[in-house]
GROMACS .gro file of C-alpha atoms in nm:
model
  441
    1MET     CA    1  12.315   8.166  13.247
    2LEU     CA    2  12.180   8.366  12.951
    3GLY     CA    3  12.534   8.455  12.849
    4THR     CA    4  12.630   8.088  12.842
    5VAL     CA    5  12.319   7.958  12.664
    6PHE     CA    6  12.317   8.225  12.393
    7GLU     CA    7  12.696   8.284  12.367
    8LEU     CA    8  12.658   8.655  12.437
    9ASP     CA    9  13.026   8.715  12.509
   10ALA     CA   10  13.144   8.525  12.200
   11ARG     CA   11  12.917   8.738  11.981
   12LYS     CA   12  13.003   9.060  12.164
   13SER     CA   13  12.649   9.127  12.280
   14THR     CA   14  12.466   9.190  12.608
   15VAL     CA   15  12.123   9.112  12.750
   16ALA     CA   16  12.028   9.479  12.718
   17ARG     CA   17  12.120   9.488  12.347
   18GLU     CA   18  11.925   9.171  12.277
   19LEU     CA   19  11.613   9.300  12.454
   20ARG     CA   20  11.640   9.641  12.287
   21GLY     CA   21  11.671   9.468  11.952
   22ALA     CA   22  11.374   9.246  12.031
   23ALA     CA   23  11.157   9.551  12.099
   24ALA     CA   24  11.259   9.705  11.765
   25THR     CA   25  11.188   9.382  11.576
   26PHE     CA   26  10.850   9.337  11.742
   27LEU     CA   27  10.742   9.692  11.654
   28THR     CA   28  10.854   9.637  11.295
   29MET     CA   29  10.678   9.300  11.267
   30ALA     CA   30  10.362   9.372  11.467
   31TYR     CA   31  10.169   9.474  11.157
   32VAL     CA   32  10.139   9.102  11.079
   33LEU     CA   33   9.896   9.073  11.373
   34PHE     CA   34   9.648   9.271  11.164
   35ALA     CA   35   9.763   9.215  10.805
   36ASN     CA   36   9.764   8.833  10.826
   37PRO     CA   37   9.406   8.807  10.960
   38GLY     CA   38   9.302   9.063  10.701
   39ILE     CA   39   9.415   8.827  10.426
   40LEU     CA   40   9.298   8.504  10.594
   41GLN     CA   41   8.947   8.650  10.618
   42ALA     CA   42   8.921   8.585  10.245
   43ALA     CA   43   8.951   8.215  10.326
   44GLY     CA   44   8.665   8.235  10.577
   45ILE     CA   45   8.867   8.250  10.901
   46PRO     CA   46   8.725   8.494  11.161
   47PHE     CA   47   8.950   8.796  11.215
   48GLU     CA   48   8.981   8.760  11.593
   49SER     CA   49   9.064   8.390  11.576
   50ALA     CA   50   9.317   8.453  11.299
   51MET     CA   51   9.489   8.724  11.503
   52ALA     CA   52   9.515   8.503  11.811
   53ALA     CA   53   9.656   8.219  11.602
   54THR     CA   54   9.900   8.458  11.433
   55ALA     CA   55  10.032   8.582  11.767
   56VAL     CA   56  10.066   8.235  11.920
   57VAL     CA   57  10.238   8.089  11.613
   58ALA     CA   58  10.480   8.383  11.593
   59GLY     CA   59  10.553   8.343  11.963
   60ILE     CA   60  10.613   7.967  11.962
   61CYS     CA   61  10.819   7.962  11.644
   62SER     CA   62  11.033   8.263  11.733
   63ILE     CA   63  11.118   8.109  12.070
   64ALA     CA   64  11.201   7.777  11.902
   65MET     CA   65  11.429   7.952  11.651
   66GLY     CA   66  11.611   8.136  11.928
   67LEU     CA   67  11.664   7.830  12.145
   68ALA     CA   68  11.750   7.576  11.873
   69ALA     CA   69  11.947   7.783  11.622
   70ASN     CA   70  12.062   8.076  11.841
   71VAL     CA   71  12.017   8.331  11.562
   72PRO     CA   72  11.845   8.673  11.583
   73ILE     CA   73  11.571   8.572  11.341
   74ALA     CA   74  11.207   8.607  11.443
   75MET     CA   75  10.928   8.401  11.290
   76ALA     CA   76  10.566   8.474  11.195
   77PRO     CA   77  10.311   8.375  10.928
   78GLY     CA   78  10.460   8.489  10.598
   79MET     CA   79  10.313   8.759  10.379
   80GLY     CA   80  10.278   8.606  10.035
   81LEU     CA   81  10.244   8.259  10.176
   82ASN     CA   82   9.920   8.366  10.345
   83ALA     CA   83   9.790   8.515  10.020
   84PHE     CA   84   9.866   8.192   9.839
   85VAL     CA   85   9.681   7.994  10.104
   86ALA     CA   86   9.381   8.228  10.118
   87TYR     CA   87   9.332   8.303   9.749
   88GLN     CA   88   9.466   8.000   9.565
   89ILE     CA   89   9.463   7.687   9.776
   90THR     CA   90   9.134   7.768   9.951
   91SER     CA   91   8.959   7.842   9.622
   92HIS     CA   92   9.091   7.514   9.483
   93THR     CA   93   9.005   7.298   9.783
   94GLY     CA   94   8.686   7.473   9.888
   95SER     CA   95   8.772   7.520  10.256
   96TRP     CA   96   9.035   7.687  10.470
   97GLN     CA   97   9.070   7.365  10.669
   98ALA     CA   98   9.191   7.181  10.359
   99ALA     CA   99   9.420   7.474  10.272
  100MET     CA  100   9.581   7.455  10.616
  101GLY     CA  101   9.623   7.082  10.560
  102PHE     CA  102   9.836   7.171  10.257
  103VAL     CA  103  10.049   7.394  10.480
  104VAL     CA  104  10.102   7.117  10.738
  105VAL     CA  105  10.204   6.866  10.471
  106GLU     CA  106  10.427   7.118  10.292
  107GLY     CA  107  10.615   7.192  10.613
  108LEU     CA  108  10.672   6.823  10.684
  109ILE     CA  109  10.797   6.761  10.329
  110ILE     CA  110  11.042   7.051  10.357
  111PHE     CA  111  11.159   6.917  10.693
  112LEU     CA  112  11.235   6.580  10.532
  113LEU     CA  113  11.425   6.760  10.254
  114VAL     CA  114  11.627   6.944  10.518
  115VAL     CA  115  11.710   6.621  10.701
  116ALA     CA  116  11.814   6.460  10.372
  117GLY     CA  117  12.018   6.766  10.274
  118LEU     CA  118  11.810   6.817   9.958
  119ARG     CA  119  11.660   7.157  10.031
  120GLU     CA  120  11.958   7.343   9.892
  121ALA     CA  121  11.952   7.124   9.578
  122VAL     CA  122  11.590   7.219   9.509
  123MET     CA  123  11.675   7.584   9.561
  124HIS     CA  124  11.972   7.572   9.326
  125ALA     CA  125  11.761   7.417   9.049
  126ILE     CA  126  11.575   7.747   8.999
  127PRO     CA  127  11.774   8.037   8.846
  128ALA     CA  128  11.835   8.326   9.085
  129ASP     CA  129  11.646   8.578   8.869
  130LEU     CA  130  11.336   8.358   8.869
  131ARG     CA  131  11.355   8.328   9.248
  132ARG     CA  132  11.372   8.706   9.273
  133ALA     CA  133  11.080   8.740   9.033
  134VAL     CA  134  10.862   8.523   9.256
  135GLY     CA  135  10.905   8.763   9.547
  136ALA     CA  136  10.837   9.065   9.325
  137GLY     CA  137  10.527   8.905   9.172
  138ILE     CA  138  10.389   8.819   9.514
  139GLY     CA  139  10.461   9.177   9.621
  140LEU     CA  140  10.243   9.307   9.337
  141PHE     CA  141   9.977   9.053   9.427
  142ILE     CA  142   9.968   9.164   9.792
  143ALA     CA  143   9.963   9.529   9.684
  144LEU     CA  144   9.668   9.452   9.454
  145ILE     CA  145   9.482   9.289   9.744
  146GLY     CA  146   9.545   9.601   9.951
  147ALA     CA  147   9.423   9.827   9.670
  148VAL     CA  148   9.107   9.619   9.633
  149ASN     CA  149   9.043   9.624  10.009
  150ALA     CA  150   9.086  10.001  10.002
  151ARG     CA  151   8.847  10.025   9.704
  152LEU     CA  152   9.114  10.202   9.507
  153VAL     CA  153   9.063   9.926   9.251
  154VAL     CA  154   8.708   9.809   9.177
  155VAL     CA  155   8.524   9.604   8.918
  156PRO     CA  156   8.343   9.855   8.691
  157THR     CA  157   7.963   9.838   8.700
  158SER     CA  158   7.960   9.841   8.319
  159THR     CA  159   8.172   9.525   8.318
  160LEU     CA  160   7.938   9.342   8.556
  161ILE     CA  161   7.635   9.437   8.346
  162GLY     CA  162   7.812   9.354   8.020
  163LEU     CA  163   7.921   9.009   8.137
  164GLN     CA  164   7.567   8.928   8.249
  165GLN     CA  165   7.447   9.002   7.897
  166ASP     CA  166   7.740   8.834   7.719
  167PRO     CA  167   7.977   8.618   7.932
  168SER     CA  168   8.225   8.597   7.641
  169ALA     CA  169   8.258   8.976   7.603
  170THR     CA  170   8.603   9.135   7.645
  171LEU     CA  171   8.562   9.413   7.901
  172PRO     CA  172   8.794   9.594   8.147
  173PRO     CA  173   8.825   9.363   8.450
  174VAL     CA  174   8.910   9.646   8.691
  175GLY     CA  175   8.878  10.022   8.718
  176PRO     CA  176   8.957  10.304   8.962
  177GLY     CA  177   8.765  10.376   9.281
  178VAL     CA  178   8.670  10.723   9.403
  179LEU     CA  179   8.813  10.922   9.694
  180ALA     CA  180   8.461  11.032   9.791
  181GLN     CA  181   8.435  10.699   9.978
  182PRO     CA  182   8.553  10.759  10.339
  183ASP     CA  183   8.735  10.426  10.367
  184THR     CA  184   8.917  10.487  10.037
  185LEU     CA  185   9.028  10.833  10.147
  186LEU     CA  186   9.148  10.697  10.481
  187ALA     CA  187   9.346  10.422  10.309
  188VAL     CA  188   9.520  10.674  10.081
  189CYS     CA  189   9.606  10.893  10.380
  190GLY     CA  190   9.738  10.585  10.562
  191LEU     CA  191   9.959  10.493  10.268
  192VAL     CA  192  10.102  10.847  10.254
  193LEU     CA  193  10.170  10.839  10.629
  194ILE     CA  194  10.346  10.502  10.603
  195GLY     CA  195  10.549  10.635  10.311
  196VAL     CA  196  10.664  10.934  10.517
  197LEU     CA  197  10.757  10.712  10.811
  198LEU     CA  198  10.946  10.470  10.587
  199ALA     CA  199  11.134  10.760  10.428
  200ARG     CA  200  11.234  10.873  10.777
  201ARG     CA  201  11.346  10.516  10.865
  202THR     CA  202  11.098  10.503  11.156
  203PRO     CA  203  11.081  10.157  11.321
  204GLY     CA  204  10.725  10.025  11.321
  205ALA     CA  205  10.614  10.248  11.031
  206LEU     CA  206  10.347  10.004  10.912
  207LEU     CA  207  10.212   9.952  11.263
  208TYR     CA  208  10.186  10.326  11.323
  209GLY     CA  209  10.002  10.364  10.994
  210ILE     CA  210   9.750  10.096  11.095
  211PHE     CA  211   9.695  10.261  11.432
  212ALA     CA  212   9.652  10.609  11.281
  213VAL     CA  213   9.390  10.499  11.027
  214THR     CA  214   9.207  10.295  11.291
  215LEU     CA  215   9.185  10.600  11.519
  216ALA     CA  216   9.055  10.810  11.230
  217ALA     CA  217   8.799  10.539  11.144
  218LEU     CA  218   8.682  10.538  11.507
  219ALA     CA  219   8.646  10.916  11.499
  220ILE     CA  220   8.418  10.915  11.194
  221GLY     CA  221   8.223  10.602  11.290
  222LEU     CA  222   8.361  10.356  11.034
  223THR     CA  223   8.449  10.116  11.316
  224HIS     CA  224   8.366  10.078  11.685
  225LEU     CA  225   8.538   9.979  12.007
  226PRO     CA  226   8.479   9.628  12.147
  227ASP     CA  227   8.152   9.588  12.335
  228GLY     CA  228   8.311   9.362  12.594
  229ALA     CA  229   8.655   9.321  12.748
  230TRP     CA  230   8.961   9.444  12.561
  231ILE     CA  231   9.181   9.167  12.696
  232GLY     CA  232   9.083   8.803  12.701
  233ILE     CA  233   9.195   8.445  12.664
  234PRO     CA  234   9.304   8.384  12.302
  235ARG     CA  235   9.032   8.216  12.095
  236LEU     CA  236   9.222   7.947  11.910
  237ASP     CA  237   8.914   7.812  11.732
  238THR     CA  238   9.125   7.725  11.428
  239PHE     CA  239   9.368   7.500  11.616
  240GLY     CA  240   9.368   7.138  11.498
  241GLN     CA  241   9.123   7.203  11.212
  242ALA     CA  242   9.372   7.135  10.931
  243ASP     CA  243   9.258   6.864  10.688
  244VAL     CA  244   9.581   6.699  10.569
  245THR     CA  245   9.401   6.445  10.350
  246ALA     CA  246   9.326   6.719  10.095
  247ALA     CA  247   9.694   6.739  10.005
  248PHE     CA  248   9.717   6.378   9.890
  249SER     CA  249   9.592   6.390   9.531
  250LEU     CA  250   9.743   6.438   9.185
  251ALA     CA  251   9.581   6.779   9.151
  252ALA     CA  252   9.750   6.888   9.474
  253VAL     CA  253  10.105   6.836   9.343
  254PRO     CA  254  10.148   7.170   9.157
  255LEU     CA  255   9.995   7.363   9.446
  256LEU     CA  256  10.229   7.192   9.693
  257LEU     CA  257  10.527   7.262   9.469
  258SER     CA  258  10.431   7.628   9.440
  259LEU     CA  259  10.385   7.661   9.815
  260MET     CA  260  10.719   7.490   9.876
  261MET     CA  261  10.904   7.715   9.632
  262VAL     CA  262  10.757   8.033   9.779
  263ASP     CA  263  10.854   7.912  10.127
  264PHE     CA  264  11.205   7.814  10.006
  265PHE     CA  265  11.282   8.153   9.857
  266ASP     CA  266  11.131   8.349  10.142
  267THR     CA  267  11.331   8.170  10.412
  268LEU     CA  268  11.674   8.155  10.254
  269GLY     CA  269  11.654   8.514  10.135
  270SER     CA  270  11.546   8.647  10.475
  271ALA     CA  271  11.787   8.429  10.673
  272THR     CA  272  12.084   8.523  10.456
  273ALA     CA  273  12.005   8.895  10.472
  274VAL     CA  274  11.969   8.898  10.851
  275ALA     CA  275  12.276   8.677  10.910
  276GLU     CA  276  12.490   8.905  10.693
  277GLU     CA  277  12.361   9.213  10.875
  278ALA     CA  278  12.446   9.048  11.209
  279GLN     CA  279  12.792   8.949  11.079
  280LEU     CA  280  12.726   8.583  11.152
  281ILE     CA  281  12.847   8.458  10.812
  282ASP     CA  282  13.169   8.255  10.838
  283ALA     CA  283  13.475   8.275  10.610
  284GLN     CA  284  13.312   8.032  10.364
  285GLY     CA  285  12.996   8.241  10.344
  286ARG     CA  286  12.791   7.993  10.548
  287ILE     CA  287  12.534   8.066  10.817
  288PRO     CA  288  12.610   7.894  11.150
  289ARG     CA  289  12.374   7.610  11.242
  290LEU     CA  290  12.204   7.647  10.903
  291ARG     CA  291  12.051   7.300  10.912
  292ARG     CA  292  11.893   7.371  11.250
  293LEU     CA  293  11.765   7.703  11.119
  294LEU     CA  294  11.608   7.539  10.813
  295ALA     CA  295  11.463   7.256  11.022
  296ILE     CA  296  11.293   7.496  11.264
  297ASP     CA  297  11.166   7.700  10.971
  298ALA     CA  298  11.018   7.390  10.806
  299LEU     CA  299  10.847   7.275  11.125
  300SER     CA  300  10.720   7.630  11.179
  301ALA     CA  301  10.529   7.602  10.852
  302SER     CA  302  10.348   7.296  10.987
  303VAL     CA  303  10.286   7.468  11.321
  304GLY     CA  304  10.129   7.760  11.135
  305GLY     CA  305   9.899   7.525  10.946
  306LEU     CA  306   9.810   7.336  11.264
  307PHE     CA  307   9.699   7.660  11.431
  308GLY     CA  308   9.521   7.789  11.118
  309ALA     CA  309   9.750   8.091  11.081
  310SER     CA  310   9.919   7.996  10.751
  311SER     CA  311  10.283   7.901  10.706
  312ALA     CA  312  10.527   8.066  10.948
  313THR     CA  313  10.862   8.172  10.809
  314ALA     CA  314  11.171   8.381  10.888
  315TYR     CA  315  11.109   8.756  10.882
  316VAL     CA  316  11.358   8.991  10.724
  317GLU     CA  317  11.223   9.261  10.960
  318SER     CA  318  11.449   9.094  11.218
  319ALA     CA  319  11.718   9.316  11.069
  320ALA     CA  320  11.564   9.600  11.271
  321GLY     CA  321  11.667   9.421  11.589
  322VAL     CA  322  12.010   9.345  11.449
  323ALA     CA  323  12.054   9.716  11.378
  324GLU     CA  324  11.992   9.777  11.748
  325GLY     CA  325  12.272   9.536  11.841
  326ALA     CA  326  12.102   9.194  11.863
  327ARG     CA  327  12.330   8.907  11.767
  328THR     CA  328  12.188   8.594  11.934
  329GLY     CA  329  11.879   8.381  11.981
  330LEU     CA  330  11.791   8.568  12.301
  331HIS     CA  331  11.653   8.837  12.070
  332SER     CA  332  11.422   8.585  11.902
  333VAL     CA  333  11.306   8.440  12.235
  334ALA     CA  334  11.217   8.789  12.359
  335VAL     CA  335  11.028   8.867  12.037
  336GLY     CA  336  10.835   8.542  12.084
  337VAL     CA  337  10.736   8.637  12.438
  338LEU     CA  338  10.606   8.974  12.314
  339PHE     CA  339  10.394   8.801  12.049
  340LEU     CA  340  10.251   8.559  12.307
  341LEU     CA  341  10.150   8.854  12.524
  342ALA     CA  342   9.986   9.017  12.221
  343ALA     CA  343   9.765   8.709  12.179
  344PHE     CA  344   9.565   8.820  12.483
  345CYS     CA  345   9.473   9.146  12.306
  346ALA     CA  346   9.290   8.973  12.019
  347PRO     CA  347   8.950   9.135  12.099
  348VAL     CA  348   9.101   9.472  12.007
  349ALA     CA  349   9.185   9.338  11.660
  350ALA     CA  350   8.819   9.347  11.556
  351VAL     CA  351   8.835   9.727  11.578
  352VAL     CA  352   9.086   9.748  11.290
  353PRO     CA  353   8.896   9.811  10.961
  354PRO     CA  354   9.010   9.696  10.614
  355ALA     CA  355   9.095  10.059  10.535
  356ALA     CA  356   9.369  10.040  10.802
  357THR     CA  357   9.532   9.716  10.687
  358ALA     CA  358   9.503   9.799  10.315
  359PRO     CA  359   9.782  10.061  10.311
  360ALA     CA  360  10.003   9.824  10.512
  361LEU     CA  361   9.952   9.554  10.250
  362MET     CA  362  10.041   9.796   9.971
  363ALA     CA  363  10.355   9.900  10.162
  364VAL     CA  364  10.453   9.534  10.208
  365GLY     CA  365  10.409   9.486   9.835
  366PHE     CA  366  10.637   9.782   9.772
  367MET     CA  367  10.908   9.636   9.994
  368MET     CA  368  10.884   9.295   9.828
  369MET     CA  369  10.927   9.461   9.487
  370LEU     CA  370  11.280   9.566   9.581
  371THR     CA  371  11.409   9.230   9.451
  372VAL     CA  372  11.337   9.352   9.096
  373THR     CA  373  11.646   9.571   9.117
  374ARG     CA  374  11.862   9.258   9.138
  375ILE     CA  375  11.725   9.096   8.820
  376ASP     CA  376  11.960   9.121   8.522
  377PHE     CA  377  11.726   9.233   8.242
  378ARG     CA  378  12.015   9.224   7.995
  379GLN     CA  379  11.986   8.843   7.985
  380PRO     CA  380  11.657   8.766   7.803
  381GLU     CA  381  11.680   8.389   7.863
  382THR     CA  382  11.618   8.449   8.234
  383ALA     CA  383  11.482   8.804   8.234
  384LEU     CA  384  11.183   8.726   8.011
  385PRO     CA  385  11.066   8.429   8.224
  386ALA     CA  386  11.118   8.650   8.531
  387PHE     CA  387  10.903   8.920   8.370
  388VAL     CA  388  10.635   8.663   8.285
  389THR     CA  389  10.631   8.552   8.648
  390ILE     CA  390  10.601   8.908   8.781
  391LEU     CA  391  10.327   8.988   8.527
  392MET     CA  392  10.116   8.674   8.563
  393VAL     CA  393  10.103   8.649   8.943
  394PRO     CA  394   9.882   8.958   8.994
  395LEU     CA  395   9.702   8.949   8.657
  396THR     CA  396   9.589   8.587   8.694
  397TYR     CA  397   9.527   8.641   9.066
  398SER     CA  398   9.724   8.321   9.109
  399ILE     CA  399  10.072   8.279   9.254
  400ALA     CA  400  10.086   7.921   9.129
  401HIS     CA  401  10.010   8.023   8.771
  402GLY     CA  402  10.266   8.302   8.781
  403ILE     CA  403  10.541   8.068   8.901
  404GLY     CA  404  10.436   7.794   8.662
  405TYR     CA  405  10.426   8.009   8.350
  406GLY     CA  406  10.761   8.159   8.439
  407LEU     CA  407  10.925   7.817   8.475
  408LEU     CA  408  10.761   7.686   8.158
  409THR     CA  409  10.886   7.990   7.965
  410TYR     CA  410  11.238   7.944   8.099
  411ALA     CA  411  11.248   7.571   8.014
  412ALA     CA  412  11.104   7.627   7.664
  413ILE     CA  413  11.356   7.902   7.580
  414ALA     CA  414  11.646   7.684   7.698
  415VAL     CA  415  11.534   7.385   7.488
  416LEU     CA  416  11.468   7.590   7.172
  417ARG     CA  417  11.805   7.763   7.205
  418GLY     CA  418  11.978   7.426   7.220
  419ARG     CA  419  12.080   7.468   7.584
  420ALA     CA  420  11.862   7.200   7.737
  421ARG     CA  421  12.155   7.064   7.936
  422ASP     CA  422  12.197   7.398   8.114
  423VAL     CA  423  11.865   7.342   8.290
  424HIS     CA  424  11.858   7.128   8.605
  425PRO     CA  425  11.658   6.803   8.549
  426LEU     CA  426  11.454   6.879   8.859
  427LEU     CA  427  11.330   7.198   8.696
  428TYR     CA  428  11.195   6.999   8.400
  429LEU     CA  429  11.001   6.778   8.642
  430ILE     CA  430  10.853   7.084   8.814
  431ALA     CA  431  10.769   7.248   8.480
  432ALA     CA  432  10.604   6.926   8.358
  433ALA     CA  433  10.391   6.910   8.673
  434PHE     CA  434  10.275   7.267   8.611
  435ALA     CA  435  10.200   7.191   8.244
  436VAL     CA  436   9.976   6.899   8.341
  437TYR     CA  437   9.807   7.110   8.606
  438PHE     CA  438   9.740   7.402   8.367
  439TRP     CA  439   9.607   7.164   8.102
  440ARG     CA  440   9.353   7.012   8.340
  441TYR     CA  441   9.264   7.310   8.558
   0.00000   0.00000   0.00000
C-alpha cells in the first residue's frame, strides 16, 4: 500500500530508505524545537507552550506535505520568519496574538496567489541577487540575536548612562561581553563544538551542541531539571489566540509584504534545492506537483499562526534525508510523526538555557549567509541594493527596513540610470508601499 501511495518503485526507493532518511532529517531539524521557542520568548510566548506548538505544527504540516505533494520536504516554523514575527511585527502591534494574526492572514493571501498562479510572478519581480540578500541579512540578524542571548554582544554601561544624560548623544550602541560570565563561556564552547561537528558533516550537529551545553549548564547549576513529570500532554495554550483583525490596516501593508517576501524566498529556495538533490526535477527544470507543494506551504504558514508557533515553511535540512536515500512523501510523513511524538516532551524544553540555543542561532545565521556567495558583486546596480539589504537588516534590528531600503535603492538606481522599464511594475508598487511606511513610522 505504501509503495502505491508514495510511488516508491517509480522513484526507486524503499520503505527502509524513507524511514532512514526521515530519522536523519528529524535529527538535523530538531534544533528548531528549542531555537524557535527561544526566539518567540521575545514576543512574550512561554517557552514550553512555544515548543509544544512548534512540534505539533511541524508534525501536521510535514504530514500534509508528504500526503498531498509526495515530496521529501519536511516543514517547521521558519528561522528568520520567527525573528520577523517576534522582533518586528510584535513590537509594531504590541502583542504576539496580533503578530500571529499577521501570519494567518499572510498564509491565506499566499494561498490565493498560488491558486491564481501569481506567486511565481511576485517572485520574479524581485531580482535574484536581492532575494539572496534577504536570506543573508536575516542570517546576520539571527546570528546577532544569538550573540546577544549569549551576552557576547551587550549594550555598554557608558552608553546607557550617556543616553540618560543626553538622549541625542552619539554613542556606541553595542560592545563586547566578557568570557568571565559562565553562560557566555558555555555559549562560546557550544559554538566551537557545533563548528567541529559541522566540519565533520555530522547529522544533527546543532542538536548535539544544544544538548552538550544544556548538560554543562546542569552540571554547574545554571539550569535545573523539571520538578514534575518529564513527559506530559502538550500545552497548546497559544492555539486559536491569533488576532487577524490587526492585519487589516494601512500600516500593516508593508509588514505583510515583508513577511510574504521572506516566506516566498525561503520556500522556493528550499524546495528547489531539495528537489534537485532528490533528482525530482523534470526535463524542463520543473518540480513535480509544484502547485500542490506551494499550496501546502502557504496553508502551513496559517497553521503556524493559528497555533502560535510562527509561519511554517519548507526546510532545506530535508536534504539530509534525501542524502540517506529518501525520495518520496513517506519521508515527510515519518518526520511529521517524530515531531508529534516530540510534542509530549515539552516539559523537558524548560531545562534548555539561552546559552544552549544561542550558539545554534549563530550557526543557523552562518548557514543562511552562504547565499552571499551567489551574489554577483560585479554588477553595482543589483549588488549595492543587495549590500544595503544585508547591512540594514541587522543594524536597524528590522527585517522589514532592510528589505525596504534594499528595494528602494534598487528602484532609485534603475530610474536614475534611465532603465526604469527594466524594473517590474510590481516592484515599484512594493517600493512605494515601503516609502510611505518609512515616512510615517
